[in-house]
Short mmCIF file of C-alpha atoms in Angstrom, two decimals:
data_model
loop_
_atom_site.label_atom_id
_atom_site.label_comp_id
_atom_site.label_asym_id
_atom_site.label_seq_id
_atom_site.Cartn_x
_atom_site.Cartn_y
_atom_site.Cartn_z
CA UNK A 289 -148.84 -75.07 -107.43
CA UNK A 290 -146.28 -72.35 -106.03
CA UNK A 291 -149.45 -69.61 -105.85
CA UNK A 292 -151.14 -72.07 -103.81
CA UNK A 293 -148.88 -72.38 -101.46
CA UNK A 294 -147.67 -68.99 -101.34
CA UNK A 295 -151.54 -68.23 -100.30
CA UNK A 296 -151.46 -70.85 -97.71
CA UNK A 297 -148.59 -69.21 -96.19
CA UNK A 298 -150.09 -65.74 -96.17
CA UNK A 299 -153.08 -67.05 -94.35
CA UNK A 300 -150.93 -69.11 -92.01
CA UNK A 301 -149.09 -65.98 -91.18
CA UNK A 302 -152.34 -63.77 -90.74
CA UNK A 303 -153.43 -66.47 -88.31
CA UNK A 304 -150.77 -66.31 -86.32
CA UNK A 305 -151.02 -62.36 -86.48
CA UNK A 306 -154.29 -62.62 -84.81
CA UNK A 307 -153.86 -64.94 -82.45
CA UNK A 308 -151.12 -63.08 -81.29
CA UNK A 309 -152.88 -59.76 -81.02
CA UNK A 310 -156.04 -61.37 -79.50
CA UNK A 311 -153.15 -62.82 -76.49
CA UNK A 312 -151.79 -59.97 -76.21
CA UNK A 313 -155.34 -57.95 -75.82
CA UNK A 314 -156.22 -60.47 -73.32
CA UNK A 315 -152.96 -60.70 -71.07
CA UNK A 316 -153.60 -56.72 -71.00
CA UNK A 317 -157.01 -56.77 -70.05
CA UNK A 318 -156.03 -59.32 -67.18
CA UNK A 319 -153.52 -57.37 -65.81
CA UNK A 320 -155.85 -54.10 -65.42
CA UNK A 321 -158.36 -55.86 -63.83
CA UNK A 322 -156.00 -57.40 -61.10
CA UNK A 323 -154.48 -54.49 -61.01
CA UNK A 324 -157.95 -52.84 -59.85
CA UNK A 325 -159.05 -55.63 -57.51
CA UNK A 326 -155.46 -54.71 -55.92
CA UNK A 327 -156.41 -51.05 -56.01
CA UNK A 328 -159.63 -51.88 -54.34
CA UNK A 329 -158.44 -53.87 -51.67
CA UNK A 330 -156.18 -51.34 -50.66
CA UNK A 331 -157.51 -49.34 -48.00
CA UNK A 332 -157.30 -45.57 -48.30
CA UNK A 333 -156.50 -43.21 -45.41
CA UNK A 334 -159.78 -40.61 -45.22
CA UNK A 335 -158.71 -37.51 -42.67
CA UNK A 336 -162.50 -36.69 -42.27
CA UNK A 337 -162.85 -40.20 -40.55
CA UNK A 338 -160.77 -38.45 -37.46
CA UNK A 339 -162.32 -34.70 -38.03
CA UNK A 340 -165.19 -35.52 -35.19
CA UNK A 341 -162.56 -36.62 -32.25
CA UNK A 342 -160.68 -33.78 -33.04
CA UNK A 343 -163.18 -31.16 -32.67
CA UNK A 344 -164.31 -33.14 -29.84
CA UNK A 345 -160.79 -32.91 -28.56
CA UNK A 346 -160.66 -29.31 -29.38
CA UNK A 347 -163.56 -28.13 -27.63
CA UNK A 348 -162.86 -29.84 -24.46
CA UNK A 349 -159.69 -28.17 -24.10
CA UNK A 350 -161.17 -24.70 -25.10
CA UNK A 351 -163.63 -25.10 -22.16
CA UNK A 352 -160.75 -26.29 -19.70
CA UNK A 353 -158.69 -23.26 -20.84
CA UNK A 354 -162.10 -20.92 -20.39
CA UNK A 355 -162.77 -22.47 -16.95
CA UNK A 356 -159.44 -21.88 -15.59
CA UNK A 357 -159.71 -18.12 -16.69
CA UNK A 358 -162.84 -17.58 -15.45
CA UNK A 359 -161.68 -19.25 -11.72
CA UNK A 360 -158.56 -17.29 -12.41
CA UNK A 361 -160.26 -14.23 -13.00
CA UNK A 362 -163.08 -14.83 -10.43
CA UNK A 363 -160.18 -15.34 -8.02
CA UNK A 364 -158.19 -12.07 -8.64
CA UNK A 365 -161.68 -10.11 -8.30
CA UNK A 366 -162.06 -11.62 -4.79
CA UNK A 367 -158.77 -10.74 -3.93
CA UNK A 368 -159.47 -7.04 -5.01
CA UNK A 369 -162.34 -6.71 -2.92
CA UNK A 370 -160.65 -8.40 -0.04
CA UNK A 371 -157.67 -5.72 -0.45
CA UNK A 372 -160.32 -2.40 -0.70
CA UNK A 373 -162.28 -3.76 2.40
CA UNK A 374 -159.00 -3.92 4.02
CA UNK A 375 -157.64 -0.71 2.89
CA UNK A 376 -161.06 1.13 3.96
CA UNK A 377 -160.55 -0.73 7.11
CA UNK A 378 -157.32 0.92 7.63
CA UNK A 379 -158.22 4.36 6.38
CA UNK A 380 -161.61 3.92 8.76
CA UNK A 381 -159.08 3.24 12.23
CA UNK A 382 -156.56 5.88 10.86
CA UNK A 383 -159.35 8.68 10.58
CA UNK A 384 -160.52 7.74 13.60
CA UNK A 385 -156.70 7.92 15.38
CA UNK A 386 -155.84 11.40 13.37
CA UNK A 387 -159.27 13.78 14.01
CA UNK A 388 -160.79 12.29 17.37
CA UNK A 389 -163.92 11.47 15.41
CA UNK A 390 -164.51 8.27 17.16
CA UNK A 391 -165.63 9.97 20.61
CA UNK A 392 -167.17 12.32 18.03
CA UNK A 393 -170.85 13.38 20.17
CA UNK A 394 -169.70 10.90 23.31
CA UNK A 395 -171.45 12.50 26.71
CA UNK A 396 -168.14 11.88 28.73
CA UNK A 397 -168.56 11.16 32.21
CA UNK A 398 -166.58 13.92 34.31
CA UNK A 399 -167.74 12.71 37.71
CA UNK A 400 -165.26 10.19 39.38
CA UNK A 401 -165.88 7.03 40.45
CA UNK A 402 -164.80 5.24 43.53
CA UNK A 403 -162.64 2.16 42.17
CA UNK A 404 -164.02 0.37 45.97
CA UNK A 405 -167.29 -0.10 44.44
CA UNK A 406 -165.75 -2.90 41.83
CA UNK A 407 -163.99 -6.46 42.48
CA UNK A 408 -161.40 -8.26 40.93
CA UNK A 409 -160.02 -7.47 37.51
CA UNK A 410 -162.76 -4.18 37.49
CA UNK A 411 -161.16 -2.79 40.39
CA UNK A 412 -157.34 -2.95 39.09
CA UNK A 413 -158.72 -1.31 36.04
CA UNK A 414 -160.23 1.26 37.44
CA UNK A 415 -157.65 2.04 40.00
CA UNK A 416 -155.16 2.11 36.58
CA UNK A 417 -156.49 4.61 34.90
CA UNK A 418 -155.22 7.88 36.93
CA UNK A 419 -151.27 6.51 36.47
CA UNK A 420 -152.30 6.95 32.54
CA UNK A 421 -153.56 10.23 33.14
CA UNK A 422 -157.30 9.36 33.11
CA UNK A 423 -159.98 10.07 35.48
CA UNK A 424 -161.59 7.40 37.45
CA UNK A 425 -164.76 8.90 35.50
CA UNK A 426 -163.73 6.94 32.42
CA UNK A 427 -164.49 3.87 34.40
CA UNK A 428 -168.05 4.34 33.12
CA UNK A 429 -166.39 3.62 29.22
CA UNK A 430 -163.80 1.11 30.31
CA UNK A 431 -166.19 -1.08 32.03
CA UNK A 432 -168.50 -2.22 29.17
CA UNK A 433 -165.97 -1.86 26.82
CA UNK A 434 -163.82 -4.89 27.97
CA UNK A 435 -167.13 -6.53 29.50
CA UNK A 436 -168.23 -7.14 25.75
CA UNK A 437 -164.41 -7.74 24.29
CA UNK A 438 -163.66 -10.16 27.31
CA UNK A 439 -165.59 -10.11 30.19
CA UNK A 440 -162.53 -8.65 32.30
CA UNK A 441 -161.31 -12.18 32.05
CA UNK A 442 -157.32 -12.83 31.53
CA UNK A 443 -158.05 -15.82 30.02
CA UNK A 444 -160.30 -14.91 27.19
CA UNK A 445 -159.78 -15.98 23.89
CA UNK A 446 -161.45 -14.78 20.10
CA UNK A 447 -163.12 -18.04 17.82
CA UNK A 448 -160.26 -17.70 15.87
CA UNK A 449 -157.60 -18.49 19.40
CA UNK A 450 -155.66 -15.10 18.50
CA UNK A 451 -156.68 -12.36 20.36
CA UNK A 452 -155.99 -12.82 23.90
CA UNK A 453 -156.95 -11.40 27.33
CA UNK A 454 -158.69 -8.17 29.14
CA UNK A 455 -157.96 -6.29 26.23
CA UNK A 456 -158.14 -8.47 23.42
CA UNK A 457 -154.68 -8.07 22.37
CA UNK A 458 -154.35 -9.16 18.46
CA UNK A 459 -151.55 -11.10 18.87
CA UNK A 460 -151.73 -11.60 22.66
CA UNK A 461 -147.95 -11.60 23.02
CA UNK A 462 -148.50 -7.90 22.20
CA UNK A 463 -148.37 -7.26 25.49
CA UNK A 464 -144.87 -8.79 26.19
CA UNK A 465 -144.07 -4.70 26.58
CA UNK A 466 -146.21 -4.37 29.12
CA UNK A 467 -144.51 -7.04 31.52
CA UNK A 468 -143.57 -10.78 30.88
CA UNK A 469 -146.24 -12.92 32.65
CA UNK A 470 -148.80 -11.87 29.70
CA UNK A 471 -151.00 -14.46 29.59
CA UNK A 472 -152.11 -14.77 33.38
CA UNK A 473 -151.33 -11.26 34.81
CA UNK A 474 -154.42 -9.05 34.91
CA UNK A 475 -152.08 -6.56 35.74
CA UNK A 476 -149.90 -6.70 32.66
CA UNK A 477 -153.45 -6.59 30.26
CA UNK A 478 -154.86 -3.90 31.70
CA UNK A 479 -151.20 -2.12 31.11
CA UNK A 480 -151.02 -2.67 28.26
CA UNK A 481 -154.42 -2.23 27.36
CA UNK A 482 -154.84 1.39 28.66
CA UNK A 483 -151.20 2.65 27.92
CA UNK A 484 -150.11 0.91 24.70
CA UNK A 485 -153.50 0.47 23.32
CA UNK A 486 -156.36 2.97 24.18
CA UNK A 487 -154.39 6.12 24.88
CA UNK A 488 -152.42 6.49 21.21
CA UNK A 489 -154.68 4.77 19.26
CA UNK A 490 -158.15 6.73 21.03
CA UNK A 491 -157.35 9.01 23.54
CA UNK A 492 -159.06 7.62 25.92
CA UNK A 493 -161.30 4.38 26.96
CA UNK A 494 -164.48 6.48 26.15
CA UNK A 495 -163.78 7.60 22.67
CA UNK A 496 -162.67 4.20 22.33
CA UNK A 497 -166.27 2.44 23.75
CA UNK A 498 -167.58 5.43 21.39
CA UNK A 499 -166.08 3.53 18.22
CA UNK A 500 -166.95 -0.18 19.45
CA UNK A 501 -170.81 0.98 19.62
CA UNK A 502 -170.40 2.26 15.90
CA UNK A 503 -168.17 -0.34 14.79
CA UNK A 504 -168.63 -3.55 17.25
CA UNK A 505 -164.65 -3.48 17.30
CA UNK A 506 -162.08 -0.87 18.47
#
C-alpha cells in the first residue's frame, strides 16, 4: 500500500514537471513571436530611399556653379578684348600724334584760298586758320573734315548726345578753354577746334582729314 502511493506521487510530480515545461515553452514561443510582429511593424530608416534627390540636388547645383563660371569667365574675356581694342586704339592716335604718319602721302594744298568765297560758320573757319599759323590753303582739308563730323553746325550732336559742336568736341565742355559761351559760339568751336585740337594732336587740319579718310574718326 505505501509503494502504491509512493508511485502515484512520482507520477503526480512528473505531471506537473511537464506541464510546467510545456507553459513555459509556450509563454516563450509567444513572446518571440510578438516580439517579431513588433519588429515588423517598426519601420526602418533606408538612406538609399533619399540617394536619388540628393544626386538630383547635387547636380543642379554643380550646373549653377558651372554656369556662373562660364558667364564669369565669358565676361572677363569680353572685358579683355574690350581693353586691347582700346589700348590699340590709343597706341593707333599716339603713332599717329608722335611720327606725322596720319598726313602720311596727303597732296597738301599750297595755293590759298579766298575765305570771301564761303558763308557763315565756313567763312570764320577759314578766316581762323592764319592766327594758328595755317594757310588759308588748308581750307581745302578743314572744309570736309567738319562737313562730315558736323556739318559746320554749332549745334550738332553724336547718337550718343556727347560730342558736341563744329568740332565734335568729346566732352563738349572741352572747349570751356577756348571761351565760355561753348555751346552756341561758332567762334569759340572753331578755337578750340583748330588750336587745342588739330594743331597738337595733327599738325594741321589736312593731316587730320588724312586720318578721318583712313579711320572715319580723327
Amino acid at each position: 500500500m505505501i509503494r502504491g502511493s509512493s508511485l502515484a506521487v512520482r507520477a503526480f510530480a512528473v505531471a506537473v514537471l511537464v506541464i510546467g515545461v510545456g507553459a513555459a515553452y509556450y509563454a516563450t514561443s509567444n513572446k518571440d513571436t510578438r516580439t517579431i510582429a513588433v519588429e515588423q511593424r517598426t519601420p526602418v530608416y533606408d538612406d538609399r530611399v533619399d540617394q536619388p534627390n540628393t544626386l538630383a540636388d547635387a547636380k543642379r547645383a554643380g550646373s549653377t556653379a558651372q554656369i556662373g563660371a562660364q558667364q564669369q569667365k565669358a565676361a572677363a574675356a569680353a572685358k579683355a578684348a574690350a581693353d586691347r581694342a582700346a589700348a590699340a586704339a590709343r597706341a593707333a592716335r599716339s603713332q599717329s600724334r608722335d611720327d606725322g604718319t596720319s598726313g602720311a602721302g596727303l597732296d597738301v594744298p599750297t595755293t590759298p584760298i579766298d575765305c570771301m568765297q564761303y558763308s557763315g560758320n565756313r567763312r570764320i573757319g577759314c578766316s581762323f586758320l592764319p592766327k594758328f599759323g595755317f594757310s588759308t590753303a588748308q581750307m581745302a582739308c578743314l572744309e570736309p573734315l567738319w562737313t562730315k563730323e558736323s556739318g559746320w553746325s554749332t549745334h550738332a550732336s553724336n547718337d550718343a548726345g556727347t560730342a558736341w559742336g563744329i568740332p565734335q568736341a568729346l566732352p563738349g565742355s572741352k572747349m570751356k578753354s577756348a571761351g565760355p559761351n561753348w555751346r552756341d559760339d561758332a567762334a569759340t568751336q572753331i578755337t578750340w577746334g583748330l588750336r587745342d585740337y588739330i594743331k597738337p594732336r595733327y599738325g594741321s587740319p589736312c593731316k587730320a582729314w588724312a586720318h578721318f579718310q583712313a579711320n572715319n574718326w580723327y
